[in-house]
Amino acid sequence: MPSREEMWEQIPEEVDIAVIGGGITGAGIVRDAARRGLRVALFEQNDIAYGTSSRSSKLIHGGLRYLESYEFSLVFESVSERRVIMDLAPHLVNPLAFLFPVYQGARKSLRMITAGMWLYDGLALFRSPKRHKTLKPGEVAEQEPLLKQEGLQGAPVYYDCSTDDARLTLETIIDAIQNGGVAINWARVDALTKNEQGRVSGVVVRNVRDGSLREVKANAVINATGPWTDDILQMSGPRASKMLRPTKGIHIVVERERLPVEHAVVLFHPTDRRVLFALPWGERTYVGTTDTDYEGAPGEEYATLEDVDYLIAATNHYFPSNHIHRRDVISTWSGLRPLIQPEADTGDMAESQVSREHQIHIGEDGLITIAGGKLTTYRKMAKECVDTALQILKLMGELPEELQSGQTYKFPLPGAVGWPEDDDHDKVADEISEVCECDLSHKVRRHLVDTYGMRALELAKLCAEHPPLLEPIVPGRIEIMAQVDFAVREELAASVSDVMVRRTQIFFRDHQQGLQSVDKVADRMAVLIGWSAEERQQSIDDYKAEVALSQKWKEEL
């Protein structure tokens, strides 16, 4: 892998497709295009997966709740793609049991919900991770003893998947680069260039790190910027209305000991009946998400005290013997759903009723915009977007010869190349011991495998060559300093936040959000990247500001 700096120097003067936005959709597009043999470059103004794609509920799911609004095509598409992504990234996408408690007086009866489960499995062609089942109240009490028992009629258990959304995005980007694509983070598109006919003909890109500019000619430009979609459309030309109706979703993280759940438990908020989840997350549990309209600037959203209390109220309603409190909240994250503004919306439509379907729009100047959609369907969305770009290239007479089919459904992501067919994570963890004859506990080795898949063996070689890298990033935690080196050398990390938030999850999981180790991480990155003292301090300050934003709700206490 070239470094981010090397990638900047390798930007071609002309490409077939320029992609704006390094979230999961942009990542899918650059991977699809690169695997077809197209000259493609992606530019992201911040880090890979900085926006929505590292701030989701971290689920690959079919969208069971969409059955209620008869969005069968969306559910079918989602459950089909869930199966594909499980095969592409088995180390990152893992089956997760969801428990759906049904109480007396519920809007839908247990029988009706069970029928919905059969439909859900049927739309998946019965290829769900496991077939659903229905637990009786006594069985629920055995498996989730803290869950409210009063009025409980039973609880279907169905299966979707959990994931690390940021790493799924990152590995998709890495695969694109390995197949000839160019993808650069911290590279902001400042302007669109147009030819004499008024068609978009390229982009002007600024290196956020040093301020230098590059102009890249492109036969097609794709706007895949999620919550920033309308900002890019404004570059294209004045618009009478916005394309998006973004909504904010927040999550809270607590100690597993404070909220020990064995399943992802489906909760209906007691005040507005919105669907929430309490999800097991190793040594932590997280709860989310909210769904409220947002009118501020993307990237500045944060959890408010009202948001946090909303999630705590729902949690305590369903786990009455194990109340959590504000003081139990370790961290929060907040992200925006780039939902498409409904044409007939008069302002009365609730946030949760806005469709999660995606749209591809071609402007009068040829700018291609993709908006909406879900994490689960990113690969299919990307394919549709590249197909659209190829149609434009064909009409322009710029379609390259000898293109390949891409087949992004077929080739595993880098960490899954060579992955055991029986999905045995521990088997790969044992291989690490053979590569690196060093004092790594099974818990640390398993963490590396769950994070990097087969690429963990490369990281183990790094540890064997440099034993000091075995030191924990944060004393007492499982992340090690070798992950900092690997992030910079192999994963385009260019700031402390890149490492602490998206290459590791220390930002979310550690009680102090890694602040006690931020100087150590910055010192190592300064050596690897060649930062000046000022650049090092700026990266530290930026990370501290990100932590402060996630804790801003406490200022309202």
PDB file of N, CA and C in Angstrom, residues 490-526:
ATOM      1  N   GLU A 490      -0.249   1.184   6.147  1.00  0.00           N
ATOM      2  CA  GLU A 490      -1.097   0.341   5.293  1.00  0.00           C
ATOM      3  C   GLU A 490      -2.522   0.839   5.142  1.00  0.00           C
ATOM      4  N   GLU A 491      -2.938   1.859   5.940  1.00  0.00           N
ATOM      5  CA  GLU A 491      -4.353   2.210   5.979  1.00  0.00           C
ATOM      6  C   GLU A 491      -4.618   3.712   5.886  1.00  0.00           C
ATOM      7  N   LEU A 492      -3.668   4.469   5.340  1.00  0.00           N
ATOM      8  CA  LEU A 492      -3.867   5.869   4.983  1.00  0.00           C
ATOM      9  C   LEU A 492      -4.129   6.799   6.163  1.00  0.00           C
ATOM     10  N   ALA A 493      -3.891   6.357   7.398  1.00  0.00           N
ATOM     11  CA  ALA A 493      -4.142   7.211   8.557  1.00  0.00           C
ATOM     12  C   ALA A 493      -3.208   8.419   8.522  1.00  0.00           C
ATOM     13  N   ALA A 494      -3.763   9.602   8.758  1.00  0.00           N
ATOM     14  CA  ALA A 494      -2.982  10.832   8.663  1.00  0.00           C
ATOM     15  C   ALA A 494      -3.225  11.770   9.833  1.00  0.00           C
ATOM     16  N   SER A 495      -3.954  11.315  10.855  1.00  0.00           N
ATOM     17  CA  SER A 495      -4.186  12.141  12.037  1.00  0.00           C
ATOM     18  C   SER A 495      -4.423  11.235  13.236  1.00  0.00           C
ATOM     19  N   VAL A 496      -4.293  11.807  14.417  1.00  0.00           N
ATOM     20  CA  VAL A 496      -4.561  11.045  15.635  1.00  0.00           C
ATOM     21  C   VAL A 496      -6.001  10.539  15.635  1.00  0.00           C
ATOM     22  N   SER A 497      -6.937  11.377  15.189  1.00  0.00           N
ATOM     23  CA  SER A 497      -8.345  10.957  15.136  1.00  0.00           C
ATOM     24  C   SER A 497      -8.533   9.767  14.206  1.00  0.00           C
ATOM     25  N   ASP A 498      -7.823   9.748  13.089  1.00  0.00           N
ATOM     26  CA  ASP A 498      -7.930   8.618  12.163  1.00  0.00           C
ATOM     27  C   ASP A 498      -7.650   7.310  12.892  1.00  0.00           C
ATOM     28  N   VAL A 499      -6.618   7.321  13.744  1.00  0.00           N
ATOM     29  CA  VAL A 499      -6.217   6.114  14.459  1.00  0.00           C
ATOM     30  C   VAL A 499      -7.173   5.805  15.606  1.00  0.00           C
ATOM     31  N   MET A 500      -7.471   6.792  16.423  1.00  0.00           N
ATOM     32  CA  MET A 500      -8.214   6.549  17.655  1.00  0.00           C
ATOM     33  C   MET A 500      -9.698   6.298  17.434  1.00  0.00           C
ATOM     34  N   VAL A 501     -10.251   6.883  16.369  1.00  0.00           N
ATOM     35  CA  VAL A 501     -11.692   6.755  16.126  1.00  0.00           C
ATOM     36  C   VAL A 501     -11.987   5.629  15.136  1.00  0.00           C
ATOM     37  N   ARG A 502     -11.295   5.632  13.993  1.00  0.00           N
ATOM     38  CA  ARG A 502     -11.710   4.753  12.899  1.00  0.00           C
ATOM     39  C   ARG A 502     -10.796   3.561  12.637  1.00  0.00           C
ATOM     40  N   ARG A 503      -9.480   3.649  12.925  1.00  0.00           N
ATOM     41  CA  ARG A 503      -8.627   2.473  12.749  1.00  0.00           C
ATOM     42  C   ARG A 503      -8.719   1.568  13.972  1.00  0.00           C
ATOM     43  N   THR A 504      -8.887   2.177  15.116  1.00  0.00           N
ATOM     44  CA  THR A 504      -9.250   1.441  16.340  1.00  0.00           C
ATOM     45  C   THR A 504     -10.572   2.046  16.802  1.00  0.00           C
ATOM     46  N   GLN A 505     -11.127   1.522  17.883  1.00  0.00           N
ATOM     47  CA  GLN A 505     -12.368   2.096  18.416  1.00  0.00           C
ATOM     48  C   GLN A 505     -12.158   2.595  19.846  1.00  0.00           C
ATOM     49  N   ILE A 506     -10.931   3.002  20.121  1.00  0.00           N
ATOM     50  CA  ILE A 506     -10.596   3.496  21.458  1.00  0.00           C
ATOM     51  C   ILE A 506     -11.467   4.692  21.835  1.00  0.00           C
ATOM     52  N   PHE A 507     -11.737   5.548  20.880  1.00  0.00           N
ATOM     53  CA  PHE A 507     -12.578   6.730  21.098  1.00  0.00           C
ATOM     54  C   PHE A 507     -13.922   6.354  21.716  1.00  0.00           C
ATOM     55  N   PHE A 508     -14.501   5.241  21.291  1.00  0.00           N
ATOM     56  CA  PHE A 508     -15.817   4.826  21.765  1.00  0.00           C
ATOM     57  C   PHE A 508     -15.742   3.972  23.030  1.00  0.00           C
ATOM     58  N   ARG A 509     -14.702   3.147  23.134  1.00  0.00           N
ATOM     59  CA  ARG A 509     -14.707   2.077  24.128  1.00  0.00           C
ATOM     60  C   ARG A 509     -13.977   2.393  25.427  1.00  0.00           C
ATOM     61  N   ASP A 510     -12.940   3.234  25.365  1.00  0.00           N
ATOM     62  CA  ASP A 510     -12.143   3.512  26.555  1.00  0.00           C
ATOM     63  C   ASP A 510     -12.839   4.530  27.455  1.00  0.00           C
ATOM     64  N   HIS A 511     -12.716   4.343  28.763  1.00  0.00           N
ATOM     65  CA  HIS A 511     -13.392   5.235  29.716  1.00  0.00           C
ATOM     66  C   HIS A 511     -12.935   6.682  29.576  1.00  0.00           C
ATOM     67  N   GLN A 512     -11.671   6.879  29.197  1.00  0.00           N
ATOM     68  CA  GLN A 512     -11.165   8.238  29.000  1.00  0.00           C
ATOM     69  C   GLN A 512     -11.031   8.579  27.510  1.00  0.00           C
ATOM     70  N   GLN A 513     -11.580   7.717  26.673  1.00  0.00           N
ATOM     71  CA  GLN A 513     -11.559   7.894  25.216  1.00  0.00           C
ATOM     72  C   GLN A 513     -10.138   8.075  24.687  1.00  0.00           C
ATOM     73  N   GLY A 514      -9.170   7.446  25.380  1.00  0.00           N
ATOM     74  CA  GLY A 514      -7.788   7.433  24.919  1.00  0.00           C
ATOM     75  C   GLY A 514      -7.006   8.697  25.193  1.00  0.00           C
ATOM     76  N   LEU A 515      -7.587   9.641  25.902  1.00  0.00           N
ATOM     77  CA  LEU A 515      -6.897  10.915  26.115  1.00  0.00           C
ATOM     78  C   LEU A 515      -5.580  10.745  26.872  1.00  0.00           C
ATOM     79  N   GLN A 516      -5.494   9.715  27.727  1.00  0.00           N
ATOM     80  CA  GLN A 516      -4.272   9.499  28.495  1.00  0.00           C
ATOM     81  C   GLN A 516      -3.114   9.014  27.622  1.00  0.00           C
ATOM     82  N   SER A 517      -3.414   8.574  26.397  1.00  0.00           N
ATOM     83  CA  SER A 517      -2.377   8.045  25.509  1.00  0.00           C
ATOM     84  C   SER A 517      -2.217   8.843  24.231  1.00  0.00           C
ATOM     85  N   VAL A 518      -2.895   9.963  24.138  1.00  0.00           N
ATOM     86  CA  VAL A 518      -2.893  10.711  22.882  1.00  0.00           C
ATOM     87  C   VAL A 518      -1.502  11.239  22.539  1.00  0.00           C
ATOM     88  N   ASP A 519      -0.720  11.637  23.531  1.00  0.00           N
ATOM     89  CA  ASP A 519       0.640  12.123  23.258  1.00  0.00           C
ATOM     90  C   ASP A 519       1.519  11.005  22.695  1.00  0.00           C
ATOM     91  N   LYS A 520       1.388   9.806  23.264  1.00  0.00           N
ATOM     92  CA  LYS A 520       2.178   8.663  22.797  1.00  0.00           C
ATOM     93  C   LYS A 520       1.854   8.321  21.353  1.00  0.00           C
ATOM     94  N   VAL A 521       0.583   8.315  21.015  1.00  0.00           N
ATOM     95  CA  VAL A 521       0.167   8.030  19.631  1.00  0.00           C
ATOM     96  C   VAL A 521       0.683   9.117  18.696  1.00  0.00           C
ATOM     97  N   ALA A 522       0.541  10.362  19.113  1.00  0.00           N
ATOM     98  CA  ALA A 522       0.992  11.470  18.267  1.00  0.00           C
ATOM     99  C   ALA A 522       2.504  11.431  18.063  1.00  0.00           C
ATOM    100  N   ASP A 523       3.257  11.068  19.101  1.00  0.00           N
ATOM    101  CA  ASP A 523       4.714  10.973  18.981  1.00  0.00           C
ATOM    102  C   ASP A 523       5.103   9.926  17.938  1.00  0.00           C
ATOM    103  N   ARG A 524       4.422   8.794  17.961  1.00  0.00           N
ATOM    104  CA  ARG A 524       4.752   7.727  17.008  1.00  0.00           C
ATOM    105  C   ARG A 524       4.367   8.146  15.588  1.00  0.00           C
ATOM    106  N   MET A 525       3.213   8.770  15.436  1.00  0.00           N
ATOM    107  CA  MET A 525       2.785   9.201  14.115  1.00  0.00           C
ATOM    108  C   MET A 525       3.699  10.296  13.570  1.00  0.00           C
ATOM    109  N   ALA A 526       4.206  11.144  14.459  1.00  0.00           N
ATOM    110  CA  ALA A 526       5.119  12.203  14.029  1.00  0.00           C
ATOM    111  C   ALA A 526       6.378  11.611  13.420  1.00  0.00           C
TER     112      ALA A 526
END
